[in-house]
mmCIF file of C-alpha atoms in Angstrom:
data_model
loop_
_atom_site.group_PDB
_atom_site.id
_atom_site.type_symbol
_atom_site.label_atom_id
_atom_site.label_comp_id
_atom_site.label_asym_id
_atom_site.label_seq_id
_atom_site.Cartn_x
_atom_site.Cartn_y
_atom_site.Cartn_z
ATOM 1 C CA ILE A 8 22.750 61.677 73.430
ATOM 2 C CA ASP A 9 23.370 63.786 76.544
ATOM 3 C CA GLY A 10 25.745 61.480 78.399
ATOM 4 C CA LEU A 11 29.285 60.687 78.873
ATOM 5 C CA GLY A 12 31.641 59.627 76.143
ATOM 6 C CA VAL A 13 33.403 56.073 76.658
ATOM 7 C CA ALA A 14 35.692 53.838 74.565
ATOM 8 C CA LEU A 15 35.374 50.080 75.115
ATOM 9 C CA THR A 16 38.385 47.860 74.170
ATOM 10 C CA TYR A 17 37.909 44.243 73.145
ATOM 11 C CA GLN A 18 40.533 41.571 72.478
ATOM 12 C CA ASN A 19 39.518 38.586 70.326
ATOM 13 C CA GLY A 20 35.916 39.481 71.000
ATOM 14 C CA THR A 21 36.335 39.723 74.646
ATOM 15 C CA PHE A 22 35.800 43.012 76.716
ATOM 16 C CA VAL A 23 38.858 43.928 78.492
ATOM 17 C CA ARG A 24 38.801 47.692 79.192
ATOM 18 C CA ALA A 25 36.717 50.778 79.381
ATOM 19 C CA ALA A 26 37.864 54.478 79.647
ATOM 20 C CA THR A 27 36.321 57.843 79.474
ATOM 21 C CA ARG A 28 36.977 60.278 76.630
ATOM 22 C CA GLY A 29 39.045 62.457 78.942
ATOM 23 C CA ASP A 30 41.075 65.016 76.936
ATOM 24 C CA GLY A 31 40.898 63.061 73.836
ATOM 25 C CA THR A 32 44.161 61.099 74.480
ATOM 26 C CA THR A 33 44.054 60.206 78.045
ATOM 27 C CA GLY A 34 40.861 59.108 79.987
ATOM 28 C CA GLU A 35 39.814 57.481 83.160
ATOM 29 C CA ASP A 36 39.684 53.842 83.771
ATOM 30 C CA VAL A 37 36.009 52.851 84.368
ATOM 31 C CA SER A 38 36.139 49.183 83.410
ATOM 32 C CA LEU A 39 34.737 47.642 86.698
ATOM 33 C CA ASN A 40 31.626 49.950 86.486
ATOM 34 C CA VAL A 41 31.059 49.540 82.758
ATOM 35 C CA ARG A 42 30.940 45.683 83.374
ATOM 36 C CA THR A 43 27.545 46.455 85.209
ATOM 37 C CA ILE A 44 25.943 48.217 82.243
ATOM 38 C CA LYS A 45 23.469 45.673 80.650
ATOM 39 C CA ASP A 46 23.937 47.317 77.010
ATOM 40 C CA VAL A 47 27.767 46.529 77.095
ATOM 41 C CA PRO A 48 28.448 42.972 75.849
ATOM 42 C CA MET A 49 31.292 40.987 77.608
ATOM 43 C CA HIS A 50 31.644 38.923 74.678
ATOM 44 C CA LEU A 51 30.854 40.013 71.071
ATOM 45 C CA SER A 52 28.582 37.888 68.857
ATOM 46 C CA GLU A 53 29.989 35.477 66.207
ATOM 47 C CA PRO A 54 30.027 38.045 63.385
ATOM 48 C CA ALA A 55 32.544 40.061 65.218
ATOM 49 C CA LEU A 56 34.976 37.058 65.874
ATOM 50 C CA VAL A 57 34.669 36.161 61.907
ATOM 51 C CA HIS A 58 35.676 39.880 60.871
ATOM 52 C CA MET A 59 38.554 39.886 63.323
ATOM 53 C CA GLY A 60 40.138 36.866 61.777
ATOM 54 C CA ALA A 61 42.275 34.295 63.161
ATOM 55 C CA ASP A 62 44.677 36.650 64.838
ATOM 56 C CA ARG A 63 43.970 36.432 68.457
ATOM 57 C CA GLU A 64 45.843 39.455 69.352
ATOM 58 C CA ARG A 65 43.760 41.755 67.180
ATOM 59 C CA THR A 66 41.909 44.525 69.214
ATOM 60 C CA ILE A 67 38.822 46.621 68.450
ATOM 61 C CA GLU A 68 37.647 49.845 69.990
ATOM 62 C CA VAL A 69 34.021 50.674 70.365
ATOM 63 C CA ARG A 70 32.986 54.131 71.121
ATOM 64 C CA GLY A 71 29.854 55.419 72.350
ATOM 65 C CA GLU A 72 27.846 57.308 75.172
ATOM 66 C CA VAL A 73 26.912 56.151 78.638
ATOM 67 C CA TYR A 74 23.598 57.770 79.509
ATOM 68 C CA MET A 75 20.834 57.677 82.174
ATOM 69 C CA SER A 76 17.128 57.458 81.097
ATOM 70 C CA ARG A 77 14.758 59.999 82.557
ATOM 71 C CA GLU A 78 12.779 57.498 84.385
ATOM 72 C CA ALA A 79 16.110 56.184 86.220
ATOM 73 C CA PHE A 80 17.140 59.678 86.826
ATOM 74 C CA TRP A 81 13.753 60.605 88.516
ATOM 75 C CA LYS A 82 13.852 57.426 90.628
ATOM 76 C CA LEU A 83 17.377 58.086 91.713
ATOM 77 C CA ASN A 84 16.619 61.710 92.794
ATOM 78 C CA GLU A 85 13.634 60.489 94.637
ATOM 79 C CA GLU A 86 15.755 58.024 96.577
ATOM 80 C CA ARG A 87 18.377 60.646 97.287
ATOM 81 C CA THR A 88 15.648 63.112 98.644
ATOM 82 C CA GLU A 89 14.312 60.500 100.895
ATOM 83 C CA ALA A 90 17.830 59.580 102.242
ATOM 84 C CA GLY A 91 18.361 63.288 102.858
ATOM 85 C CA GLY A 92 20.864 63.839 100.064
ATOM 86 C CA THR A 93 21.117 66.314 97.166
ATOM 87 C CA GLU A 94 19.480 65.723 93.961
ATOM 88 C CA PHE A 95 21.474 65.472 90.615
ATOM 89 C CA ALA A 96 20.815 68.558 88.403
ATOM 90 C CA ASN A 97 20.139 66.369 85.232
ATOM 91 C CA PRO A 98 20.538 62.929 83.993
ATOM 92 C CA ARG A 99 23.979 63.707 82.313
ATOM 93 C CA ASN A 100 25.448 64.629 85.793
ATOM 94 C CA ALA A 101 23.763 61.606 87.247
ATOM 95 C CA ALA A 102 25.337 59.219 84.519
ATOM 96 C CA ALA A 103 28.745 60.907 85.037
ATOM 97 C CA GLY A 104 28.539 60.565 88.822
ATOM 98 C CA SER A 105 27.347 57.056 88.659
ATOM 99 C CA LEU A 106 29.954 55.876 86.265
ATOM 100 C CA ARG A 107 32.744 57.196 88.495
ATOM 101 C CA GLN A 108 31.552 55.437 91.716
ATOM 102 C CA LEU A 109 34.015 53.500 93.790
ATOM 103 C CA ASP A 110 31.821 50.761 94.399
ATOM 104 C CA PRO A 111 30.429 48.939 91.046
ATOM 105 C CA ALA A 112 27.430 47.616 92.936
ATOM 106 C CA VAL A 113 26.191 51.329 93.315
ATOM 107 C CA THR A 114 26.669 51.817 89.621
ATOM 108 C CA GLU A 115 24.779 48.621 88.796
ATOM 109 C CA LYS A 116 21.691 49.833 90.822
ATOM 110 C CA ARG A 117 21.521 53.148 88.904
ATOM 111 C CA ASP A 118 20.479 51.576 85.709
ATOM 112 C CA LEU A 119 22.688 53.239 83.210
ATOM 113 C CA GLY A 120 22.385 52.580 79.428
ATOM 114 C CA PHE A 121 24.953 52.676 76.484
ATOM 115 C CA PHE A 122 24.700 53.644 72.854
ATOM 116 C CA ALA A 123 27.583 52.493 70.494
ATOM 117 C CA TYR A 124 28.258 54.817 67.489
ATOM 118 C CA TYR A 125 31.796 54.095 66.156
ATOM 119 C CA LEU A 126 34.021 51.279 65.607
ATOM 120 C CA VAL A 127 38.055 51.311 65.225
ATOM 121 C CA GLY A 128 39.958 48.166 64.431
ATOM 122 C CA PRO A 129 40.562 45.218 61.749
ATOM 123 C CA ALA A 130 37.768 45.009 58.999
ATOM 124 C CA GLU A 131 36.812 48.622 59.980
ATOM 125 C CA PRO A 132 33.422 49.444 57.965
ATOM 126 C CA PRO A 133 34.136 51.944 55.072
ATOM 127 C CA THR A 134 31.169 54.144 56.082
ATOM 128 C CA GLN A 135 29.692 55.538 59.238
ATOM 129 C CA ALA A 136 26.301 54.078 58.218
ATOM 130 C CA GLU A 137 27.921 50.582 57.804
ATOM 131 C CA CYS A 138 29.689 51.128 61.182
ATOM 132 C CA LEU A 139 26.267 51.425 62.810
ATOM 133 C CA ARG A 140 24.924 48.420 61.214
ATOM 134 C CA THR A 141 27.957 46.371 62.200
ATOM 135 C CA LEU A 142 27.778 47.344 65.793
ATOM 136 C CA GLU A 143 24.243 46.031 65.906
ATOM 137 C CA LYS A 144 25.380 42.754 64.455
ATOM 138 C CA TYR A 145 28.067 42.582 67.142
ATOM 139 C CA GLY A 146 25.324 42.913 69.864
ATOM 140 C CA PHE A 147 25.513 46.603 70.699
ATOM 141 C CA THR A 148 22.543 49.186 71.111
ATOM 142 C CA THR A 149 23.068 51.974 68.612
ATOM 143 C CA PRO A 150 21.108 55.365 68.344
ATOM 144 C CA GLU A 151 17.676 54.741 66.937
ATOM 145 C CA HIS A 152 17.367 57.873 64.667
ATOM 146 C CA TRP A 153 19.891 58.707 61.916
ATOM 147 C CA CYS A 154 20.031 58.756 58.147
ATOM 148 C CA VAL A 155 22.320 59.071 55.200
ATOM 149 C CA ALA A 156 21.721 62.724 53.992
ATOM 150 C CA LYS A 157 22.699 63.452 50.400
ATOM 151 C CA ASP A 158 23.018 67.325 50.879
ATOM 152 C CA ALA A 159 22.759 70.103 53.223
ATOM 153 C CA ASP A 160 19.013 70.498 52.761
ATOM 154 C CA ALA A 161 18.496 66.891 54.009
ATOM 155 C CA ILE A 162 20.659 67.577 56.949
ATOM 156 C CA LEU A 163 18.587 70.544 57.981
ATOM 157 C CA ALA A 164 15.504 68.654 57.355
ATOM 158 C CA PHE A 165 16.601 65.785 59.776
ATOM 159 C CA ILE A 166 17.601 68.542 62.634
ATOM 160 C CA ALA A 167 14.231 70.045 62.259
ATOM 161 C CA ALA A 168 12.440 66.798 62.448
ATOM 162 C CA HIS A 169 14.505 65.465 65.327
ATOM 163 C CA GLU A 170 13.743 68.673 67.514
ATOM 164 C CA GLN A 171 10.264 67.538 67.661
ATOM 165 C CA ARG A 172 10.937 63.639 67.991
ATOM 166 C CA ARG A 173 13.600 64.144 70.790
ATOM 167 C CA ARG A 174 10.953 65.354 73.295
ATOM 168 C CA THR A 175 9.383 61.898 73.119
ATOM 169 C CA LEU A 176 12.502 59.906 73.699
ATOM 170 C CA ALA A 177 13.298 58.117 76.914
ATOM 171 C CA TYR A 178 16.541 59.957 77.319
ATOM 172 C CA ASP A 179 18.035 63.552 76.891
ATOM 173 C CA THR A 180 19.412 64.518 73.790
ATOM 174 C CA ASP A 181 21.032 68.084 73.332
ATOM 175 C CA GLY A 182 21.836 68.190 69.473
ATOM 176 C CA ALA A 183 22.194 66.414 66.183
ATOM 177 C CA VAL A 184 25.674 65.594 64.625
ATOM 178 C CA ALA A 185 26.375 65.598 60.926
ATOM 179 C CA LYS A 186 29.242 63.364 60.087
ATOM 180 C CA LEU A 187 30.992 62.565 56.675
ATOM 181 C CA ASN A 188 29.838 59.200 55.803
ATOM 182 C CA ALA A 189 33.035 57.807 54.180
ATOM 183 C CA VAL A 190 35.782 56.724 56.716
ATOM 184 C CA TRP A 191 38.631 57.502 54.456
ATOM 185 C CA GLU A 192 37.230 61.050 54.075
ATOM 186 C CA GLN A 193 37.012 61.173 57.928
ATOM 187 C CA LYS A 194 40.869 60.166 58.292
ATOM 188 C CA LEU A 195 41.848 62.607 55.501
ATOM 189 C CA LEU A 196 40.385 65.479 57.199
ATOM 190 C CA GLY A 197 41.624 64.487 60.740
ATOM 191 C CA ALA A 198 41.172 66.593 63.829
ATOM 192 C CA THR A 199 42.335 69.719 65.603
ATOM 193 C CA GLY A 200 43.048 68.529 69.400
ATOM 194 C CA LYS A 201 40.104 66.477 70.321
ATOM 195 C CA ASP A 202 37.691 67.997 67.729
ATOM 196 C CA PRO A 203 37.273 66.251 64.470
ATOM 197 C CA ARG A 204 37.107 68.291 61.199
ATOM 198 C CA TRP A 205 34.707 65.770 59.661
ATOM 199 C CA ALA A 206 31.754 66.175 62.121
ATOM 200 C CA ILE A 207 29.726 69.095 63.153
ATOM 201 C CA ALA A 208 27.207 69.339 66.140
ATOM 202 C CA TYR A 209 24.165 71.438 66.109
ATOM 203 C CA LYS A 210 23.000 72.062 69.633
ATOM 204 C CA TYR A 211 19.239 72.569 70.351
ATOM 205 C CA PRO A 212 18.383 75.417 72.546
ATOM 206 C CA PRO A 213 17.326 74.315 76.146
ATOM 207 C CA GLU A 214 13.597 73.587 76.353
ATOM 208 C CA GLN A 215 11.496 75.919 78.539
ATOM 209 C CA ALA A 216 7.943 76.120 79.679
ATOM 210 C CA ARG A 217 5.833 78.390 82.095
ATOM 211 C CA THR A 218 3.546 77.180 84.676
ATOM 212 C CA LYS A 219 2.060 78.300 88.129
ATOM 213 C CA LEU A 220 3.317 77.507 91.505
ATOM 214 C CA GLU A 221 0.144 76.151 93.316
ATOM 215 C CA ASP A 222 1.660 75.403 96.682
ATOM 216 C CA ILE A 223 4.849 74.800 98.784
ATOM 217 C CA VAL A 224 5.042 71.541 100.793
ATOM 218 C CA ILE A 225 7.595 69.993 103.041
ATOM 219 C CA GLN A 226 8.901 66.568 102.279
ATOM 220 C CA VAL A 227 10.295 64.486 105.123
ATOM 221 C CA GLY A 228 13.226 62.316 104.111
ATOM 222 C CA ARG A 229 13.963 58.872 105.523
ATOM 223 C CA THR A 230 16.669 60.451 108.099
ATOM 224 C CA GLY A 231 14.309 63.214 109.073
ATOM 225 C CA VAL A 232 15.720 65.920 106.783
ATOM 226 C CA LEU A 233 12.981 68.383 105.733
ATOM 227 C CA THR A 234 12.970 69.701 101.963
ATOM 228 C CA PRO A 235 10.693 72.159 100.591
ATOM 229 C CA ALA A 236 9.023 71.268 97.246
ATOM 230 C CA ALA A 237 6.937 73.268 94.706
ATOM 231 C CA VAL A 238 3.567 71.868 93.740
ATOM 232 C CA LEU A 239 3.110 72.974 90.011
ATOM 233 C CA THR A 240 0.280 73.121 87.600
ATOM 234 C CA PRO A 241 1.391 70.092 85.457
ATOM 235 C CA VAL A 242 3.141 71.101 82.291
ATOM 236 C CA LYS A 243 4.786 69.084 79.389
ATOM 237 C CA LEU A 244 8.585 69.576 79.188
ATOM 238 C CA SER A 245 11.101 67.194 77.434
ATOM 239 C CA GLY A 246 8.584 64.460 76.693
ATOM 240 C CA SER A 247 7.273 64.297 80.436
ATOM 241 C CA THR A 248 4.730 65.987 82.693
ATOM 242 C CA VAL A 249 6.378 68.033 85.397
ATOM 243 C CA SER A 250 4.294 68.710 88.412
ATOM 244 C CA ARG A 251 6.840 68.943 91.331
ATOM 245 C CA ALA A 252 10.209 70.674 91.810
ATOM 246 C CA THR A 253 12.705 70.701 94.592
ATOM 247 C CA LEU A 254 13.070 74.224 96.327
ATOM 248 C CA HIS A 255 16.207 72.777 98.198
ATOM 249 C CA ASN A 256 16.144 74.843 101.410
ATOM 250 C CA GLU A 257 14.643 77.939 103.140
ATOM 251 C CA ASP A 258 17.509 80.226 101.967
ATOM 252 C CA PHE A 259 16.970 79.301 98.329
ATOM 253 C CA ILE A 260 13.271 80.366 98.670
ATOM 254 C CA ARG A 261 14.264 83.604 100.218
ATOM 255 C CA GLU A 262 17.058 84.259 97.637
ATOM 256 C CA LYS A 263 14.709 83.772 94.751
ATOM 257 C CA ASP A 264 11.618 85.366 96.460
ATOM 258 C CA ILE A 265 9.589 82.247 95.605
ATOM 259 C CA ARG A 266 5.909 82.602 96.559
ATOM 260 C CA ILE A 267 2.579 80.656 95.941
ATOM 261 C CA GLY A 268 0.869 81.986 93.091
ATOM 262 C CA ASP A 269 4.030 82.726 91.144
ATOM 263 C CA THR A 270 4.584 81.961 87.439
ATOM 264 C CA VAL A 271 7.729 79.951 87.101
#
């Protein structure tokens, strides 16, 4: 999931803190903003409390990814253009910027999502697969597509299948991660710095497409700012149809020598 890594802390089933991944040891406190994300429960469901036992001081940590859907990203950029502001380059940057807002009300309006994928604490599940199932029972949204692979061929088959499937998802993904399933094996291998030895990420090449620039039009923002935009022959890209693109300003057009009729 192309987003921002976040760790959530719960005490006796109640949310107390959220921090960004940072350097792997020290992150940024984003608790107030994370409280506004609908996928993050403030109180865990009954199974979580049972697993945590009677000790009220017990703490669990849920790790996952804060992201912005493509639809929310397009809407946000549209609003920023109309207001005469600059657009975010991609949903990941938009999610990161939204999570670090000083005003949680601004974060709430930006419709962020959260996928949980790891659990640390008492009654820790013995495998990664069981961890995902447990997180669902606790009330979290977990990644939709995963499998337990028996060998390297099964891993490669999943990577190939997901490269096609990811284009139809509502959010951006930039790769697939292969993890050791057994948690005791993960702990045995440990990590170098902030990189685990028990997980390997396969990164997909960025998706590209060619189309024709049919026209250049001027958009008038709410504050009167004029922004040139490219009208494109519609083309499929990352599961959506792209028919317009910002050209930022006149200098940008000159530097790139952008002209009607160009193939872009």
